[in-house]
Coordinates of N, CA and C and ligand atoms in Angstrom, one line a residue:
M619 N 0.8 -1.2 0.0 CA 0.0 0.0 0.0 C 0.9 1.3 0.0
R620 N 1.8 1.2 1.0 CA 2.7 2.4 1.1 C 3.5 2.6 -0.2
K621 N 4.0 1.4 -0.7 CA 4.8 1.5 -1.9 C 4.0 2.1 -3.1
I622 N 2.7 1.7 -3.2 CA 1.9 2.2 -4.3 C 1.7 3.7 -4.1
A623 N 1.4 4.1 -2.9 CA 1.3 5.6 -2.6 C 2.5 6.3 -3.0
L624 N 3.7 5.7 -2.6 CA 4.9 6.4 -2.9 C 5.2 6.5 -4.4
S625 N 4.8 5.4 -5.1 CA 5.1 5.5 -6.6 C 4.1 6.5 -7.2
I626 N 2.9 6.6 -6.7 CA 2.0 7.6 -7.3 C 2.6 9.0 -7.1
I627 N 3.1 9.2 -5.8 CA 3.7 10.5 -5.6 C 4.9 10.7 -6.5
G628 N 5.7 9.6 -6.7 CA 6.8 9.7 -7.5 C 6.4 10.1 -9.0
L629 N 5.4 9.4 -9.4 CA 4.9 9.6 -10.8 C 4.4 11.1 -11.0
G630 N 3.7 11.5 -9.9 CA 3.2 12.9 -9.9 C 4.4 13.9 -10.1
L631 N 5.4 13.6 -9.3 CA 6.6 14.5 -9.3 C 7.2 14.5 -10.7
I632 N 7.3 13.3 -11.3 CA 8.0 13.2 -12.6 C 7.2 13.9 -13.6
T633 N 5.9 13.6 -13.7 CA 5.1 14.3 -14.7 C 5.1 15.8 -14.5
G634 N 5.0 16.2 -13.2 CA 5.0 17.6 -12.8 C 6.3 18.2 -13.4
C635 N 7.4 17.6 -13.2 CA 8.7 18.1 -13.7 C 8.7 18.2 -15.2
T636 N 8.2 17.1 -15.9 CA 8.2 17.1 -17.3 C 7.4 18.3 -17.9
V637 N 6.2 18.5 -17.3 CA 5.4 19.6 -17.8 C 6.1 21.0 -17.6
A638 N 6.7 21.1 -16.4 CA 7.4 22.4 -16.1 C 8.6 22.5 -17.1
D639 N 9.3 21.4 -17.3 CA 10.5 21.5 -18.2 C 10.0 21.9 -19.6
E640 N 8.9 21.2 -20.0 CA 8.4 21.5 -21.4 C 8.0 23.0 -21.5
L641 N 7.3 23.5 -20.5 CA 6.9 24.9 -20.6 C 8.1 25.8 -20.6
E642 N 9.1 25.4 -19.8 CA 10.3 26.2 -19.8 C 11.0 26.3 -21.1
Q643 N 11.0 25.1 -21.7 CA 11.6 25.0 -23.1 C 10.9 25.8 -24.1
R644 N 9.5 25.7 -24.0 CA 8.7 26.5 -24.9 C 9.0 28.0 -24.7
N645 N 9.1 28.4 -23.4 CA 9.3 29.8 -23.1 C 10.7 30.3 -23.6
A646 N 11.7 29.5 -23.4 CA 13.0 29.8 -23.9 C 13.1 29.9 -25.4
E647 N 12.4 29.0 -26.1 CA 12.4 29.0 -27.6 C 11.7 30.2 -28.1
S648 N 10.6 30.6 -27.4 CA 9.8 31.7 -27.9 C 10.6 33.0 -27.7
A649 N 11.2 33.1 -26.5 CA 12.0 34.3 -26.3 C 13.1 34.4 -27.3
A650 N 13.7 33.3 -27.7 CA 14.8 33.3 -28.7 C 14.3 33.8 -30.0
V651 N 13.1 33.3 -30.4 CA 12.5 33.7 -31.7 C 12.2 35.2 -31.7
A652 N 11.6 35.7 -30.6 CA 11.3 37.1 -30.5 C 12.5 38.0 -30.6
M653 N 13.6 37.5 -30.0 CA 14.9 38.3 -30.1 C 15.4 38.3 -31.5
E654 N 15.4 37.1 -32.2 CA 15.9 37.0 -33.5 C 15.0 37.9 -34.5
F655 N 13.7 37.9 -34.2 CA 12.8 38.7 -35.0 C 13.2 40.2 -34.9
M656 N 13.4 40.6 -33.6 CA 13.8 42.0 -33.3 C 15.1 42.4 -34.0
K657 N 16.0 41.5 -33.9 CA 17.4 41.7 -34.5 C 17.3 41.9 -36.0
A658 N 16.5 41.0 -36.6 CA 16.4 41.0 -38.1 C 15.7 42.3 -38.5
L659 N 14.7 42.7 -37.8 CA 13.9 43.8 -38.2 C 14.7 45.1 -38.0
K660 N 15.4 45.2 -36.9 CA 16.2 46.4 -36.6 C 17.3 46.5 -37.6
G661 N 17.9 45.4 -38.0 CA 19.0 45.4 -38.9 C 18.6 45.9 -40.3
E662 N 17.5 45.3 -40.7 CA 17.0 45.7 -42.1 C 16.5 47.2 -42.1
L663 N 15.9 47.6 -41.0 CA 15.4 48.9 -40.8 C 16.5 50.0 -40.9
Q664 N 17.6 49.7 -40.1 CA 18.7 50.6 -40.1 C 19.4 50.7 -41.5
A665 N 19.5 49.5 -42.1 CA 20.1 49.5 -43.4 C 19.3 50.3 -44.4
A666 N 18.0 50.1 -44.4 CA 17.1 50.8 -45.4 C 17.1 52.3 -45.1
M667 N 17.2 52.7 -43.8 CA 17.2 54.1 -43.5 C 18.4 54.8 -44.0
Q668 N 19.6 54.1 -43.9 CA 20.8 54.6 -44.3 C 20.9 54.7 -45.8
E669 N 20.3 53.7 -46.4 CA 20.4 53.6 -47.9 C 19.5 54.6 -48.6
G670 N 18.3 54.7 -48.1 CA 17.3 55.6 -48.9 C 16.4 56.4 -48.0
G671 N 16.8 56.6 -46.7 CA 16.0 57.5 -45.9 C 14.7 56.8 -45.4
P672 N 14.0 57.5 -44.5 CA 12.9 56.8 -43.8 C 11.7 56.4 -44.7
V673 N 11.5 57.2 -45.7 CA 10.3 56.9 -46.6 C 10.6 55.5 -47.3
N674 N 11.9 55.3 -47.7 CA 12.3 54.1 -48.2 C 12.2 52.9 -47.2
A675 N 12.4 53.3 -45.9 CA 12.4 52.2 -44.9 C 11.0 51.8 -44.5
I676 N 10.0 52.5 -44.8 CA 8.7 52.2 -44.5 C 8.4 50.8 -45.1
Q677 N 8.9 50.5 -46.2 CA 8.6 49.2 -46.9 C 9.2 48.0 -46.0
V678 N 10.2 48.3 -45.2 CA 10.8 47.2 -44.4 C 9.7 46.8 -43.4
C679 N 9.1 47.8 -42.8 CA 8.0 47.4 -41.8 C 6.8 46.9 -42.5
N680 N 6.5 47.5 -43.7 CA 5.3 47.2 -44.4 C 5.3 45.8 -45.1
M681 N 6.5 45.5 -45.7 CA 6.6 44.3 -46.4 C 7.4 43.2 -45.6
R682 N 8.5 43.7 -45.1 CA 9.5 42.7 -44.6 C 9.0 42.1 -43.2
A683 N 8.4 43.0 -42.4 CA 8.0 42.5 -41.0 C 7.1 41.3 -41.2
P684 N 6.0 41.4 -42.0 CA 5.1 40.3 -42.1 C 5.8 39.1 -42.7
E685 N 6.8 39.3 -43.7 CA 7.5 38.2 -44.3 C 8.4 37.5 -43.3
I686 N 9.1 38.3 -42.5 CA 10.0 37.7 -41.4 C 9.1 36.9 -40.5
A687 N 8.0 37.5 -40.1 CA 7.1 36.7 -39.2 C 6.6 35.4 -39.8
A688 N 6.2 35.5 -41.1 CA 5.8 34.3 -41.8 C 6.9 33.3 -41.9
G689 N 8.1 33.7 -42.1 CA 9.3 32.8 -42.1 C 9.4 32.0 -40.8
F690 N 9.4 32.7 -39.7 CA 9.5 32.1 -38.4 C 8.3 31.1 -38.2
S691 N 7.1 31.6 -38.6 CA 5.9 30.8 -38.4 C 6.0 29.4 -39.1
E692 N 6.5 29.5 -40.3 CA 6.7 28.3 -41.2 C 7.7 27.4 -40.6
K693 N 8.9 28.0 -40.2 CA 10.0 27.2 -39.8 C 9.6 26.4 -38.5
K694 N 8.9 27.1 -37.6 CA 8.6 26.5 -36.3 C 7.2 25.8 -36.2
G695 N 6.3 26.1 -37.2 CA 5.0 25.6 -37.0 C 4.2 26.3 -36.0
W696 N 4.6 27.5 -35.7 CA 3.9 28.4 -34.7 C 3.2 29.5 -35.5
T697 N 2.5 30.4 -34.7 CA 2.1 31.7 -35.3 C 3.0 32.7 -34.6
V698 N 3.7 33.5 -35.4 CA 4.6 34.5 -34.9 C 4.1 35.9 -35.5
A699 N 3.8 36.8 -34.7 CA 3.4 38.1 -35.2 C 3.7 39.3 -34.3
R700 N 3.3 40.5 -34.6 CA 3.4 41.6 -33.7 C 2.1 42.2 -33.5
T701 N 1.9 42.8 -32.3 CA 0.6 43.4 -32.0 C 0.8 44.7 -31.2
S702 N -0.2 45.4 -30.9 CA -0.1 46.7 -30.2 C -1.5 47.1 -29.8
L703 N -1.5 47.9 -28.7 CA -2.8 48.5 -28.3 C -3.2 49.6 -29.3
K704 N -2.1 50.3 -29.8 CA -2.3 51.4 -30.8 C -1.6 50.9 -32.1
Y705 N -2.3 50.2 -32.9 CA -1.7 49.6 -34.0 C -1.8 50.4 -35.3
R706 N -0.8 50.2 -36.2 CA -0.8 50.9 -37.5 C -1.5 50.1 -38.5
N707 N -1.2 48.8 -38.5 CA -1.9 47.9 -39.5 C -3.0 47.1 -38.8
P708 N -4.3 47.3 -39.2 CA -5.4 46.6 -38.6 C -5.2 45.1 -38.5
D709 N -4.3 44.5 -39.4 CA -4.0 43.1 -39.3 C -3.3 42.7 -38.0
N710 N -2.7 43.8 -37.4 CA -1.9 43.5 -36.1 C -2.8 43.8 -34.9
A711 N -4.0 44.0 -35.0 CA -4.9 44.3 -33.9 C -4.9 43.1 -32.9
P712 N -4.8 43.4 -31.6 CA -4.7 42.3 -30.6 C -6.1 41.6 -30.5
D713 N -6.0 40.3 -30.2 CA -7.3 39.6 -29.8 C -7.5 39.8 -28.3
A714 N -8.5 39.3 -27.7 CA -8.9 39.6 -26.3 C -7.7 39.2 -25.4
W715 N -7.1 38.0 -25.6 CA -6.0 37.6 -24.7 C -4.8 38.5 -24.8
E716 N -4.5 38.9 -26.1 CA -3.3 39.8 -26.3 C -3.6 41.2 -25.7
R717 N -4.8 41.6 -25.8 CA -5.1 42.9 -25.2 C -4.9 42.9 -23.7
K718 N -5.4 41.9 -23.1 CA -5.2 41.7 -21.7 C -3.7 41.8 -21.3
V719 N -2.9 41.0 -22.0 CA -1.5 41.0 -21.7 C -0.8 42.3 -22.0
L720 N -1.2 43.0 -23.0 CA -0.6 44.3 -23.3 C -1.0 45.3 -22.2
E721 N -2.2 45.2 -21.7 CA -2.6 46.1 -20.6 C -1.8 45.8 -19.4
Q722 N -1.6 44.5 -19.2 CA -0.9 44.1 -18.0 C 0.6 44.6 -18.1
F723 N 1.2 44.5 -19.3 CA 2.5 45.1 -19.5 C 2.6 46.6 -19.1
E724 N 1.6 47.3 -19.5 CA 1.5 48.7 -19.2 C 1.5 48.9 -17.7
E725 N 0.7 48.1 -17.0 CA 0.6 48.2 -15.5 C 2.0 47.8 -14.9
R726 N 2.6 46.8 -15.4 CA 3.9 46.3 -14.8 C 4.9 47.4 -15.1
K727 N 4.9 48.0 -16.2 CA 5.9 49.1 -16.5 C 5.6 50.3 -15.5
A728 N 4.3 50.6 -15.3 CA 4.0 51.7 -14.4 C 4.5 51.5 -13.0
K729 N 4.6 50.2 -12.7 CA 5.1 49.8 -11.3 C 6.6 49.7 -11.3
G730 N 7.2 50.0 -12.4 CA 8.7 50.1 -12.4 C 9.4 49.0 -13.1
E731 N 8.7 48.0 -13.7 CA 9.5 47.0 -14.4 C 10.1 47.6 -15.7
D732 N 11.2 47.0 -16.1 CA 11.9 47.5 -17.3 C 11.2 46.9 -18.5
P733 N 10.7 47.7 -19.5 CA 9.9 47.2 -20.7 C 10.7 46.2 -21.5
K734 N 12.1 46.3 -21.4 CA 12.9 45.3 -22.1 C 12.8 43.9 -21.6
Q735 N 12.4 43.8 -20.3 CA 12.3 42.5 -19.7 C 10.9 41.9 -19.6
L736 N 9.9 42.7 -20.1 CA 8.5 42.2 -19.9 C 8.1 41.1 -20.9
S737 N 7.8 40.0 -20.3 CA 7.2 38.9 -21.1 C 6.2 38.2 -20.3
Y738 N 5.3 37.4 -21.0 CA 4.3 36.7 -20.3 C 3.9 35.4 -21.1
A739 N 3.7 34.3 -20.4 CA 3.3 33.1 -21.1 C 2.2 32.4 -20.4
E740 N 1.4 31.7 -21.1 CA 0.3 31.0 -20.5 C -0.2 29.9 -21.4
V741 N -0.7 28.8 -20.8 CA -1.3 27.7 -21.6 C -2.8 28.1 -21.6
V742 N -3.3 28.3 -22.8 CA -4.7 28.8 -23.0 C -5.5 27.7 -23.6
E743 N -6.7 27.4 -23.0 CA -7.5 26.4 -23.5 C -8.8 27.0 -24.1
A744 N -9.0 26.7 -25.4 CA -10.2 27.2 -26.1 C -10.8 26.1 -26.9
D745 N -12.1 25.9 -26.7 CA -12.8 24.8 -27.5 C -12.1 23.5 -27.3
G746 N -11.6 23.2 -26.1 CA -11.0 21.9 -25.8 C -9.6 21.7 -26.3
T747 N -9.1 22.8 -27.0 CA -7.7 22.7 -27.5 C -6.8 23.6 -26.7
K748 N -5.6 23.0 -26.3 CA -4.7 23.8 -25.5 C -3.6 24.4 -26.5
T749 N -3.3 25.6 -26.3 CA -2.2 26.2 -27.0 C -1.3 26.9 -26.0
Y750 N 0.0 27.0 -26.3 CA 0.9 27.8 -25.5 C 1.1 29.2 -26.1
R751 N 0.8 30.2 -25.4 CA 0.9 31.6 -25.9 C 1.9 32.4 -25.1
F752 N 2.7 33.1 -25.9 CA 3.8 33.9 -25.3 C 3.8 35.3 -25.9
M753 N 4.1 36.3 -25.1 CA 4.2 37.6 -25.6 C 5.5 38.3 -24.9
K754 N 6.1 39.1 -25.8 CA 7.3 39.8 -25.3 C 7.1 41.3 -25.7
A755 N 7.2 42.2 -24.7 CA 7.1 43.6 -25.0 C 8.2 44.1 -26.0
I756 N 7.8 45.1 -26.8 CA 8.8 45.8 -27.7 C 8.9 47.2 -27.3
P757 N 10.0 47.6 -26.7 CA 10.1 49.0 -26.2 C 10.4 49.9 -27.4
T758 N 10.1 51.2 -27.3 CA 10.3 52.2 -28.4 C 11.7 52.7 -28.2
A759 N 12.6 52.5 -29.3 CA 13.9 53.1 -29.3 C 13.9 54.4 -30.0
A760 N 15.0 55.1 -30.0 CA 15.1 56.4 -30.7 C 14.8 56.2 -32.1
V761 N 15.4 55.2 -32.8 CA 15.2 55.0 -34.2 C 13.8 54.8 -34.6
C762 N 12.9 54.4 -33.7 CA 11.5 54.1 -34.0 C 10.7 55.4 -34.2
L763 N 11.2 56.5 -33.5 CA 10.5 57.7 -33.5 C 10.2 58.4 -34.8
T764 N 11.1 58.1 -35.8 CA 11.0 58.7 -37.1 C 9.6 58.3 -37.7
C765 N 9.1 57.2 -37.3 CA 7.8 56.7 -37.9 C 6.7 56.5 -36.8
H766 N 7.1 56.5 -35.5 CA 6.1 56.3 -34.5 C 6.1 57.4 -33.4
G767 N 6.9 58.4 -33.6 CA 7.1 59.5 -32.6 C 6.0 60.6 -32.7
E768 N 6.2 61.7 -32.0 CA 5.3 62.8 -32.0 C 5.4 63.6 -33.3
K769 N 6.7 63.9 -33.6 CA 6.9 64.7 -34.8 C 7.4 63.8 -35.9
I770 N 6.6 63.7 -37.0 CA 7.0 62.8 -38.1 C 7.1 63.7 -39.3
D771 N 8.2 63.5 -40.0 CA 8.5 64.3 -41.2 C 7.3 64.2 -42.2
S772 N 7.0 65.3 -42.9 CA 5.8 65.3 -43.7 C 5.8 64.2 -44.8
S773 N 7.0 64.0 -45.4 CA 7.0 63.0 -46.5 C 6.8 61.6 -46.0
V774 N 7.3 61.3 -44.8 CA 7.1 60.0 -44.1 C 5.6 59.9 -43.7
E775 N 5.1 61.0 -43.2 CA 3.7 61.0 -42.7 C 2.7 60.7 -43.9
A776 N 3.0 61.4 -45.1 CA 2.2 61.2 -46.2 C 2.1 59.8 -46.7
R777 N 3.3 59.1 -46.7 CA 3.4 57.7 -47.2 C 2.6 56.8 -46.2
I778 N 2.8 57.1 -44.9 CA 2.2 56.2 -43.9 C 0.6 56.4 -44.0
Q779 N 0.2 57.6 -44.2 CA -1.2 57.9 -44.3 C -1.8 57.2 -45.5
E780 N -1.0 57.2 -46.6 CA -1.5 56.5 -47.8 C -1.7 55.0 -47.6
L781 N -0.7 54.4 -46.9 CA -0.7 53.0 -46.7 C -1.7 52.6 -45.5
Y782 N -1.7 53.4 -44.5 CA -2.5 53.1 -43.3 C -3.4 54.3 -42.9
P783 N -4.5 54.4 -43.6 CA -5.4 55.6 -43.3 C -5.9 55.7 -41.9
E784 N -5.9 54.5 -41.2 CA -6.4 54.6 -39.8 C -5.3 54.3 -38.8
D785 N -4.1 54.8 -39.1 CA -3.0 54.6 -38.3 C -3.2 55.2 -36.9
Q786 N -2.8 54.4 -35.9 CA -2.9 54.9 -34.5 C -1.5 54.9 -33.8
A787 N -0.5 54.3 -34.6 CA 0.8 54.1 -33.9 C 1.7 55.3 -34.0
R788 N 1.3 56.4 -33.4 CA 2.1 57.6 -33.4 C 2.1 58.2 -32.0
G789 N 2.9 59.2 -31.8 CA 2.9 59.9 -30.5 C 3.7 59.2 -29.4
Y790 N 4.5 58.2 -29.8 CA 5.3 57.5 -28.8 C 6.6 58.2 -28.4
N791 N 7.1 58.0 -27.2 CA 8.3 58.5 -26.7 C 9.3 57.3 -26.5
E792 N 10.6 57.6 -26.5 CA 11.6 56.6 -26.2 C 11.3 55.9 -24.9
G793 N 11.3 54.6 -24.8 CA 11.0 53.9 -23.6 C 9.6 53.4 -23.4
D794 N 8.7 54.0 -24.2 CA 7.3 53.5 -24.2 C 7.2 52.1 -24.7
I795 N 6.2 51.4 -24.4 CA 6.0 50.1 -25.0 C 5.3 50.3 -26.3
R796 N 6.0 50.0 -27.4 CA 5.4 50.2 -28.7 C 4.4 49.1 -29.0
G797 N 4.6 47.9 -28.5 CA 3.8 46.8 -28.8 C 4.4 45.5 -28.3
A798 N 4.1 44.4 -28.9 CA 4.7 43.1 -28.4 C 4.8 42.1 -29.6
F799 N 5.8 41.2 -29.4 CA 5.8 40.0 -30.2 C 4.8 39.0 -29.6
T800 N 4.1 38.3 -30.5 CA 3.1 37.4 -29.9 C 3.3 36.1 -30.7
I801 N 3.4 35.0 -29.9 CA 3.7 33.7 -30.4 C 2.6 32.7 -29.9
T802 N 2.1 31.9 -30.8 CA 1.2 30.8 -30.4 C 1.7 29.5 -30.9
Q803 N 1.9 28.6 -29.9 CA 2.4 27.2 -30.3 C 1.3 26.2 -30.0
P804 N 1.1 25.3 -31.0 CA 0.2 24.2 -30.7 C 0.8 23.3 -29.7
M805 N 0.0 22.6 -28.9 CA 0.6 21.7 -27.9 C 0.2 20.3 -28.2
Ligands
LIG648 C1 10.5 53.7 -41.5 C2 9.3 53.8 -40.7 C3 9.3 52.9 -39.4 C4 10.3 52.8 -38.4 C5 11.6 53.6 -38.3 C6 9.7 51.9 -37.4 N1 8.5 51.4 -37.8 FE1 7.3 50.2 -36.8 N2 5.9 50.2 -38.2 C7 6.1 50.9 -39.4 C8 5.0 50.5 -40.3 C9 4.9 51.0 -41.8 C10 4.3 49.5 -39.6 C11 3.1 48.7 -40.2 C12 3.6 47.3 -40.5 C13 2.6 46.4 -41.0 O1 1.9 46.7 -42.0 O2 2.5 45.2 -40.5 C14 4.9 49.4 -38.3 C15 4.4 48.5 -37.4 C16 5.0 48.2 -36.2 C17 4.5 47.3 -35.2 C18 3.4 46.4 -35.3 C19 2.1 46.9 -34.7 C20 1.4 48.0 -35.5 O3 1.5 49.1 -35.1 O4 0.9 47.7 -36.6 C21 5.4 47.4 -34.2 C22 5.3 46.6 -32.9 C23 6.4 48.3 -34.5 N3 6.2 48.8 -35.8 C24 7.5 48.6 -33.7 C25 8.6 49.4 -34.2 C26 9.8 49.6 -33.4 C27 10.0 49.0 -32.0 C28 10.6 50.4 -34.1 C29 12.0 50.8 -33.8 C30 13.0 49.8 -33.5 C31 9.9 50.7 -35.3 N4 8.7 50.1 -35.3 C32 10.4 51.5 -36.3 C33 7.0 51.8 -39.7 C34 8.2 52.0 -39.0

């Protein structure tokens, strides 16, 4: 009897550990992809700005960001994207879960957490299917202000207006949370 009880406890511990390990691994992999995404985007953005100025660089965000996201999604079998409470592209609008997390990021930042370190993960169950969801905040850097700041050059503004007539992604300051990477993994 005692032996059985012990082995049940043992089994519980083992499965408990495996689940924790699995989540930790999913978390680490998601964080790595978010970082790679950021690096790729920043690199292309800076190169395009240097080469042809900010109007030219708009296409990096417009065309390349969704392409890079799709590349990661395909490679990993996940959904990788960007979202924001004040989005430029309506395709990037947050769903209910993402909105809740973005609002929580704002609260955590207001309480003094560093936006660079803000991330959140949760196993979400919907219609009987479990998915692992991960978000990592994207802080606003100086280079972002050209297209997301308070004062935007008129030629840049005109092009943005043309592509995104309902743009909300302006008026940011350095250090603000511009948005977040959002990753969904099937389980
Ligand atoms: C050259 C102009 C430009 C610069 C500089 C720029 N962005 Fe953007 N950003 C855009 C455009 C255009 C979009 C819309 C992309 C799309 O259609 O998905 C966008 C979209 C985004 C989104 C997705 C959410 C949304 O608003 O649709 C995030 C997050 C974002 N930018 C963060 C940043 C950050 C962080 C920086 C600085 C490292 C930055 N951007 C610099 C033009 C720019």
